GROMACS .gro file of C-alpha atoms in nm:
model
  311
    1UNK     CA    1  -0.006  -0.008   0.005
    2UNK     CA    2   0.249   0.245   0.098
    3UNK     CA    3   0.430   0.187  -0.292
    4UNK     CA    4   0.069   0.339  -0.450
    5UNK     CA    5   0.098   0.616  -0.254
    6UNK     CA    6   0.415   0.736  -0.272
    7UNK     CA    7   0.383   0.673  -0.688
    8UNK     CA    8   0.048   0.847  -0.642
    9UNK     CA    9   0.246   1.133  -0.456
   10UNK     CA   10   0.472   1.180  -0.716
   11UNK     CA   11   0.272   1.201  -0.957
   12UNK     CA   12   0.070   1.449  -0.772
   13UNK     CA   13   0.396   1.673  -0.695
   14UNK     CA   14   0.486   1.647  -1.124
   15UNK     CA   15   0.148   1.715  -1.252
   16UNK     CA   16   0.149   2.019  -0.999
   17UNK     CA   17   0.470   2.138  -1.086
   18UNK     CA   18   0.405   2.137  -1.438
   19UNK     CA   19   0.036   2.350  -1.382
   20UNK     CA   20   0.230   2.647  -1.148
   21UNK     CA   21   0.514   2.554  -1.415
   22UNK     CA   22   0.215   2.677  -1.652
   23UNK     CA   23   0.083   2.994  -1.420
   24UNK     CA   24   0.208   3.333  -1.623
   25UNK     CA   25   0.334   3.151  -1.952
   26UNK     CA   26   0.132   3.338  -2.168
   27UNK     CA   27   0.277   3.653  -2.065
   28UNK     CA   28   0.602   3.435  -2.197
   29UNK     CA   29   0.673   3.421  -2.538
   30UNK     CA   30   0.639   3.069  -2.707
   31UNK     CA   31   1.034   2.915  -2.643
   32UNK     CA   32   0.965   2.975  -2.296
   33UNK     CA   33   0.655   2.783  -2.233
   34UNK     CA   34   0.801   2.454  -2.506
   35UNK     CA   35   1.126   2.525  -2.310
   36UNK     CA   36   0.914   2.436  -1.951
   37UNK     CA   37   0.728   2.182  -2.102
   38UNK     CA   38   1.026   1.980  -2.187
   39UNK     CA   39   1.118   2.008  -1.822
   40UNK     CA   40   0.824   1.850  -1.694
   41UNK     CA   41   0.825   1.634  -1.982
   42UNK     CA   42   1.189   1.552  -1.894
   43UNK     CA   43   1.077   1.524  -1.472
   44UNK     CA   44   0.784   1.267  -1.563
   45UNK     CA   45   1.001   1.029  -1.800
   46UNK     CA   46   1.237   1.012  -1.546
   47UNK     CA   47   1.004   0.986  -1.222
   48UNK     CA   48   0.749   0.736  -1.454
   49UNK     CA   49   0.778   0.641  -1.760
   50UNK     CA   50   1.155   0.478  -1.730
   51UNK     CA   51   1.068   0.250  -1.410
   52UNK     CA   52   0.747   0.136  -1.558
   53UNK     CA   53   0.956   0.061  -1.842
   54UNK     CA   54   1.252  -0.126  -1.714
   55UNK     CA   55   0.957  -0.255  -1.537
   56UNK     CA   56   0.803  -0.410  -1.843
   57UNK     CA   57   1.170  -0.547  -1.932
   58UNK     CA   58   1.201  -0.747  -1.643
   59UNK     CA   59   0.867  -0.925  -1.684
   60UNK     CA   60   0.946  -0.965  -1.996
   61UNK     CA   61   1.287  -1.107  -1.915
   62UNK     CA   62   1.101  -1.392  -1.696
   63UNK     CA   63   0.830  -1.459  -1.941
   64UNK     CA   64   1.124  -1.561  -2.193
   65UNK     CA   65   1.336  -1.794  -1.919
   66UNK     CA   66   0.988  -1.928  -1.845
   67UNK     CA   67   0.906  -1.974  -2.122
   68UNK     CA   68   1.229  -2.129  -2.247
   69UNK     CA   69   1.260  -2.336  -1.967
   70UNK     CA   70   0.901  -2.531  -2.049
   71UNK     CA   71   1.060  -2.545  -2.427
   72UNK     CA   72   1.348  -2.711  -2.355
   73UNK     CA   73   1.137  -2.927  -2.026
   74UNK     CA   74   0.953  -3.087  -2.322
   75UNK     CA   75   1.181  -3.126  -2.556
   76UNK     CA   76   1.363  -3.320  -2.345
   77UNK     CA   77   1.092  -3.518  -2.251
   78UNK     CA   78   0.950  -3.554  -2.652
   79UNK     CA   79   1.327  -3.672  -2.663
   80UNK     CA   80   1.349  -3.963  -2.432
   81UNK     CA   81   0.976  -4.058  -2.559
   82UNK     CA   82   1.067  -4.143  -2.874
   83UNK     CA   83   1.451  -4.266  -2.769
   84UNK     CA   84   1.330  -4.517  -2.579
   85UNK     CA   85   1.000  -4.620  -2.769
   86UNK     CA   86   0.759  -4.496  -2.426
   87UNK     CA   87   0.413  -4.558  -2.568
   88UNK     CA   88   0.113  -4.553  -2.363
   89UNK     CA   89   0.102  -4.993  -2.330
   90UNK     CA   90   0.443  -4.906  -2.107
   91UNK     CA   91   0.267  -4.655  -1.937
   92UNK     CA   92  -0.081  -4.794  -1.864
   93UNK     CA   93  -0.160  -5.080  -1.860
   94UNK     CA   94  -0.331  -5.316  -2.228
   95UNK     CA   95  -0.457  -5.622  -2.262
   96UNK     CA   96  -0.720  -5.668  -2.541
   97UNK     CA   97  -1.056  -5.766  -2.527
   98UNK     CA   98  -1.164  -6.137  -2.620
   99UNK     CA   99  -1.403  -6.161  -2.944
  100UNK     CA  100  -1.504  -6.447  -2.753
  101UNK     CA  101  -1.687  -6.328  -2.456
  102UNK     CA  102  -1.909  -6.029  -2.638
  103UNK     CA  103  -2.189  -6.223  -2.567
  104UNK     CA  104  -2.133  -6.424  -2.190
  105UNK     CA  105  -1.921  -6.110  -2.006
  106UNK     CA  106  -2.084  -5.761  -1.987
  107UNK     CA  107  -1.752  -5.685  -1.823
  108UNK     CA  108  -1.484  -5.726  -2.062
  109UNK     CA  109  -1.721  -5.555  -2.310
  110UNK     CA  110  -1.854  -5.196  -2.150
  111UNK     CA  111  -2.129  -5.052  -2.341
  112UNK     CA  112  -2.015  -4.730  -2.450
  113UNK     CA  113  -2.237  -4.441  -2.524
  114UNK     CA  114  -2.191  -4.249  -2.861
  115UNK     CA  115  -2.195  -3.883  -2.873
  116UNK     CA  116  -2.189  -3.696  -3.176
  117UNK     CA  117  -2.312  -3.337  -3.066
  118UNK     CA  118  -2.268  -3.111  -3.367
  119UNK     CA  119  -2.432  -3.366  -3.631
  120UNK     CA  120  -2.738  -3.373  -3.904
  121UNK     CA  121  -2.792  -3.684  -3.806
  122UNK     CA  122  -3.223  -3.660  -3.644
  123UNK     CA  123  -3.201  -3.926  -3.344
  124UNK     CA  124  -3.172  -3.681  -3.058
  125UNK     CA  125  -3.301  -3.299  -3.051
  126UNK     CA  126  -3.344  -3.009  -2.790
  127UNK     CA  127  -3.630  -2.805  -2.868
  128UNK     CA  128  -3.332  -2.501  -2.724
  129UNK     CA  129  -2.955  -2.417  -2.789
  130UNK     CA  130  -2.893  -2.320  -2.433
  131UNK     CA  131  -2.562  -2.402  -2.395
  132UNK     CA  132  -2.447  -2.485  -2.782
  133UNK     CA  133  -2.215  -2.823  -2.770
  134UNK     CA  134  -2.166  -2.817  -2.347
  135UNK     CA  135  -2.558  -2.824  -2.329
  136UNK     CA  136  -2.632  -3.024  -2.615
  137UNK     CA  137  -2.383  -3.335  -2.427
  138UNK     CA  138  -2.548  -3.245  -2.057
  139UNK     CA  139  -2.914  -3.322  -2.224
  140UNK     CA  140  -2.798  -3.616  -2.313
  141UNK     CA  141  -2.672  -3.748  -2.042
  142UNK     CA  142  -3.043  -3.757  -1.820
  143UNK     CA  143  -3.138  -4.087  -2.059
  144UNK     CA  144  -3.185  -4.339  -1.873
  145UNK     CA  145  -2.986  -4.505  -2.161
  146UNK     CA  146  -2.685  -4.391  -1.963
  147UNK     CA  147  -2.708  -4.576  -1.676
  148UNK     CA  148  -2.611  -4.878  -1.850
  149UNK     CA  149  -2.337  -4.767  -1.976
  150UNK     CA  150  -1.967  -4.697  -1.773
  151UNK     CA  151  -1.777  -4.493  -2.095
  152UNK     CA  152  -1.893  -4.212  -2.368
  153UNK     CA  153  -1.701  -4.194  -2.655
  154UNK     CA  154  -1.752  -3.815  -2.831
  155UNK     CA  155  -1.688  -3.769  -3.183
  156UNK     CA  156  -1.806  -3.397  -3.455
  157UNK     CA  157  -2.028  -3.472  -3.702
  158UNK     CA  158  -1.661  -3.418  -3.991
  159UNK     CA  159  -1.470  -3.684  -3.727
  160UNK     CA  160  -1.381  -4.072  -3.883
  161UNK     CA  161  -1.315  -4.353  -3.664
  162UNK     CA  162  -1.142  -4.659  -3.718
  163UNK     CA  163  -1.371  -5.031  -3.720
  164UNK     CA  164  -1.148  -5.105  -3.387
  165UNK     CA  165  -1.160  -4.726  -3.234
  166UNK     CA  166  -1.311  -4.925  -2.905
  167UNK     CA  167  -1.049  -5.196  -2.917
  168UNK     CA  168  -0.804  -4.976  -2.909
  169UNK     CA  169  -0.981  -4.715  -2.665
  170UNK     CA  170  -1.163  -4.889  -2.357
  171UNK     CA  171  -0.966  -5.122  -2.239
  172UNK     CA  172  -0.689  -4.874  -2.115
  173UNK     CA  173  -0.993  -4.786  -1.895
  174UNK     CA  174  -1.033  -5.121  -1.764
  175UNK     CA  175  -0.763  -5.170  -1.640
  176UNK     CA  176  -0.669  -4.816  -1.484
  177UNK     CA  177  -0.887  -4.740  -1.277
  178UNK     CA  178  -0.770  -4.392  -1.180
  179UNK     CA  179  -0.754  -4.351  -1.582
  180UNK     CA  180  -1.055  -4.090  -1.650
  181UNK     CA  181  -0.999  -3.946  -2.010
  182UNK     CA  182  -0.822  -4.142  -2.313
  183UNK     CA  183  -0.778  -3.854  -2.549
  184UNK     CA  184  -0.685  -4.037  -2.935
  185UNK     CA  185  -0.453  -3.784  -3.204
  186UNK     CA  186  -0.651  -3.604  -3.504
  187UNK     CA  187  -0.513  -3.649  -3.879
  188UNK     CA  188  -0.636  -3.442  -4.146
  189UNK     CA  189  -0.769  -3.565  -4.478
  190UNK     CA  190  -0.733  -3.269  -4.660
  191UNK     CA  191  -0.373  -3.068  -4.551
  192UNK     CA  192  -0.310  -3.016  -4.873
  193UNK     CA  193  -0.578  -2.878  -4.974
  194UNK     CA  194  -0.516  -2.557  -4.939
  195UNK     CA  195  -0.238  -2.281  -4.716
  196UNK     CA  196  -0.500  -2.232  -4.436
  197UNK     CA  197  -0.510  -2.582  -4.391
  198UNK     CA  198  -0.130  -2.678  -4.448
  199UNK     CA  199  -0.068  -2.418  -4.188
  200UNK     CA  200  -0.285  -2.545  -3.901
  201UNK     CA  201  -0.178  -2.871  -4.032
  202UNK     CA  202   0.187  -2.792  -3.881
  203UNK     CA  203   0.039  -2.560  -3.571
  204UNK     CA  204  -0.203  -2.842  -3.428
  205UNK     CA  205   0.095  -3.155  -3.495
  206UNK     CA  206   0.337  -2.977  -3.331
  207UNK     CA  207   0.028  -2.934  -3.075
  208UNK     CA  208  -0.029  -3.343  -3.042
  209UNK     CA  209   0.327  -3.400  -3.089
  210UNK     CA  210   0.444  -3.185  -2.802
  211UNK     CA  211   0.200  -3.042  -2.588
  212UNK     CA  212   0.021  -3.373  -2.513
  213UNK     CA  213   0.237  -3.590  -2.559
  214UNK     CA  214   0.456  -3.473  -2.269
  215UNK     CA  215   0.173  -3.434  -2.043
  216UNK     CA  216   0.033  -3.737  -2.083
  217UNK     CA  217   0.433  -3.939  -2.069
  218UNK     CA  218   0.440  -3.650  -1.778
  219UNK     CA  219   0.109  -3.805  -1.548
  220UNK     CA  220   0.064  -3.453  -1.606
  221UNK     CA  221  -0.305  -3.215  -1.711
  222UNK     CA  222  -0.358  -3.127  -2.089
  223UNK     CA  223  -0.708  -3.053  -2.192
  224UNK     CA  224  -0.947  -3.256  -2.324
  225UNK     CA  225  -0.985  -3.201  -2.768
  226UNK     CA  226  -1.344  -3.226  -2.696
  227UNK     CA  227  -1.398  -3.501  -2.997
  228UNK     CA  228  -1.209  -3.882  -3.036
  229UNK     CA  229  -1.124  -3.889  -2.672
  230UNK     CA  230  -1.326  -4.176  -2.461
  231UNK     CA  231  -1.395  -4.036  -2.046
  232UNK     CA  232  -1.536  -4.275  -1.788
  233UNK     CA  233  -1.834  -4.180  -1.746
  234UNK     CA  234  -1.831  -4.192  -1.371
  235UNK     CA  235  -1.565  -3.910  -1.341
  236UNK     CA  236  -1.786  -3.648  -1.568
  237UNK     CA  237  -2.032  -3.653  -1.268
  238UNK     CA  238  -1.835  -3.662  -1.027
  239UNK     CA  239  -1.683  -3.377  -1.159
  240UNK     CA  240  -2.016  -3.198  -1.226
  241UNK     CA  241  -2.068  -3.283  -1.607
  242UNK     CA  242  -2.066  -3.054  -1.899
  243UNK     CA  243  -2.068  -2.687  -1.825
  244UNK     CA  244  -2.221  -2.481  -2.052
  245UNK     CA  245  -2.109  -2.080  -1.942
  246UNK     CA  246  -1.819  -2.241  -2.031
  247UNK     CA  247  -1.664  -2.130  -2.426
  248UNK     CA  248  -1.423  -2.415  -2.429
  249UNK     CA  249  -1.601  -2.682  -2.199
  250UNK     CA  250  -1.373  -2.934  -2.297
  251UNK     CA  251  -1.130  -2.761  -2.179
  252UNK     CA  252  -1.300  -2.716  -1.857
  253UNK     CA  253  -1.412  -3.105  -1.760
  254UNK     CA  254  -1.012  -3.253  -1.838
  255UNK     CA  255  -0.976  -2.945  -1.548
  256UNK     CA  256  -1.228  -2.994  -1.279
  257UNK     CA  257  -1.135  -3.391  -1.350
  258UNK     CA  258  -0.697  -3.332  -1.302
  259UNK     CA  259  -0.840  -3.150  -1.022
  260UNK     CA  260  -1.006  -3.402  -0.819
  261UNK     CA  261  -0.749  -3.663  -0.922
  262UNK     CA  262  -0.817  -3.859  -1.262
  263UNK     CA  263  -0.491  -3.891  -1.530
  264UNK     CA  264  -0.572  -3.839  -1.853
  265UNK     CA  265  -0.371  -4.043  -2.183
  266UNK     CA  266  -0.329  -3.988  -2.461
  267UNK     CA  267  -0.229  -4.232  -2.736
  268UNK     CA  268  -0.066  -4.217  -3.073
  269UNK     CA  269  -0.338  -4.351  -3.251
  270UNK     CA  270  -0.462  -4.182  -3.448
  271UNK     CA  271  -0.811  -4.064  -3.637
  272UNK     CA  272  -0.938  -3.932  -3.916
  273UNK     CA  273  -1.063  -3.563  -3.955
  274UNK     CA  274  -1.134  -3.169  -4.075
  275UNK     CA  275  -0.975  -2.886  -4.057
  276UNK     CA  276  -1.160  -2.532  -4.165
  277UNK     CA  277  -1.061  -2.420  -4.487
  278UNK     CA  278  -1.206  -2.088  -4.460
  279UNK     CA  279  -1.013  -1.806  -4.358
  280UNK     CA  280  -1.392  -1.665  -4.157
  281UNK     CA  281  -1.424  -2.010  -3.992
  282UNK     CA  282  -1.093  -2.027  -3.893
  283UNK     CA  283  -1.055  -1.747  -3.757
  284UNK     CA  284  -1.379  -1.834  -3.591
  285UNK     CA  285  -1.218  -2.121  -3.408
  286UNK     CA  286  -0.979  -1.931  -3.396
  287UNK     CA  287  -1.098  -1.670  -3.177
  288UNK     CA  288  -1.230  -1.980  -2.933
  289UNK     CA  289  -0.927  -2.130  -2.880
  290UNK     CA  290  -0.756  -1.819  -2.771
  291UNK     CA  291  -0.998  -1.593  -2.530
  292UNK     CA  292  -1.161  -1.997  -2.439
  293UNK     CA  293  -0.821  -2.093  -2.225
  294UNK     CA  294  -0.810  -1.745  -2.095
  295UNK     CA  295  -1.142  -1.666  -1.917
  296UNK     CA  296  -1.145  -2.028  -1.800
  297UNK     CA  297  -0.801  -1.945  -1.583
  298UNK     CA  298  -0.985  -1.636  -1.458
  299UNK     CA  299  -1.278  -1.811  -1.346
  300UNK     CA  300  -1.062  -2.102  -1.180
  301UNK     CA  301  -0.775  -1.965  -1.057
  302UNK     CA  302  -0.862  -2.040  -0.762
  303UNK     CA  303  -0.932  -2.332  -0.751
  304UNK     CA  304  -0.629  -2.414  -0.895
  305UNK     CA  305  -0.432  -2.297  -0.673
  306UNK     CA  306  -0.577  -2.479  -0.347
  307UNK     CA  307  -0.549  -2.798  -0.532
  308UNK     CA  308  -0.424  -3.030  -0.348
  309UNK     CA  309  -0.331  -3.208  -0.703
  310UNK     CA  310  -0.181  -2.902  -0.902
  311UNK     CA  311  -0.016  -3.096  -1.263
   0.00000   0.00000   0.00000
């Protein structure tokens, strides 16, 4: 508080001296007025502007060092994963499900709910669009058939999962009770369509190969991509379900699950999808992806700091 008071007094005294210096300036020549203003500006620059810019430079240097340390750490982890060929099966238990037991064993073949929240297929419809995608997912979870399912697989309408998607993904959740999510990597079928799609492909490939790979390999947090993933339904319920008030409902649910001690895992197997090929679609998507996490952090920063499970 004393620092703020001192800063206020300096600004007040500086402005007051400027006003006093202008007293009678109309009786002086224009050169005297310019000289007085120049002297006042030198005084303000020395007391206010220079310290502020020094603080900003120091802040930028600190952030640059933090960013360099993060990139260096991620590079080491990625090199370790590539060098020792660390696959998800080495970090988490995985056993293939037996096809012979499909008719007689619900334990080996659990019920999986598949949701396509953005689709033209009419299966379950709402009379409103409240909450958009999160609202559609939350509304679908209210149906009675959800109680028969253990897991939920989510796809956007432009995704093309392979026939063995669940056979490869669900065993991770069956054999690892602390695992909440299995996220599949995206593969883009229209990456070479135009310059916009090529740039997106490079950016997202770095996100999957480095960002999410490091988070999964170090058992740390990484955000759910909103599609091509399988969730444990009990975790969604425990974490409060889908929140239609957040623009990034996928990252929001991943944060809340992680704060409760659950683990997230990324697979190297890929799911085909499409990239926005127009500038307007790309701008809208990037605006949501950029502003959404910032607003989410602003709303959940206190809960993240107080969490006993920091990652």
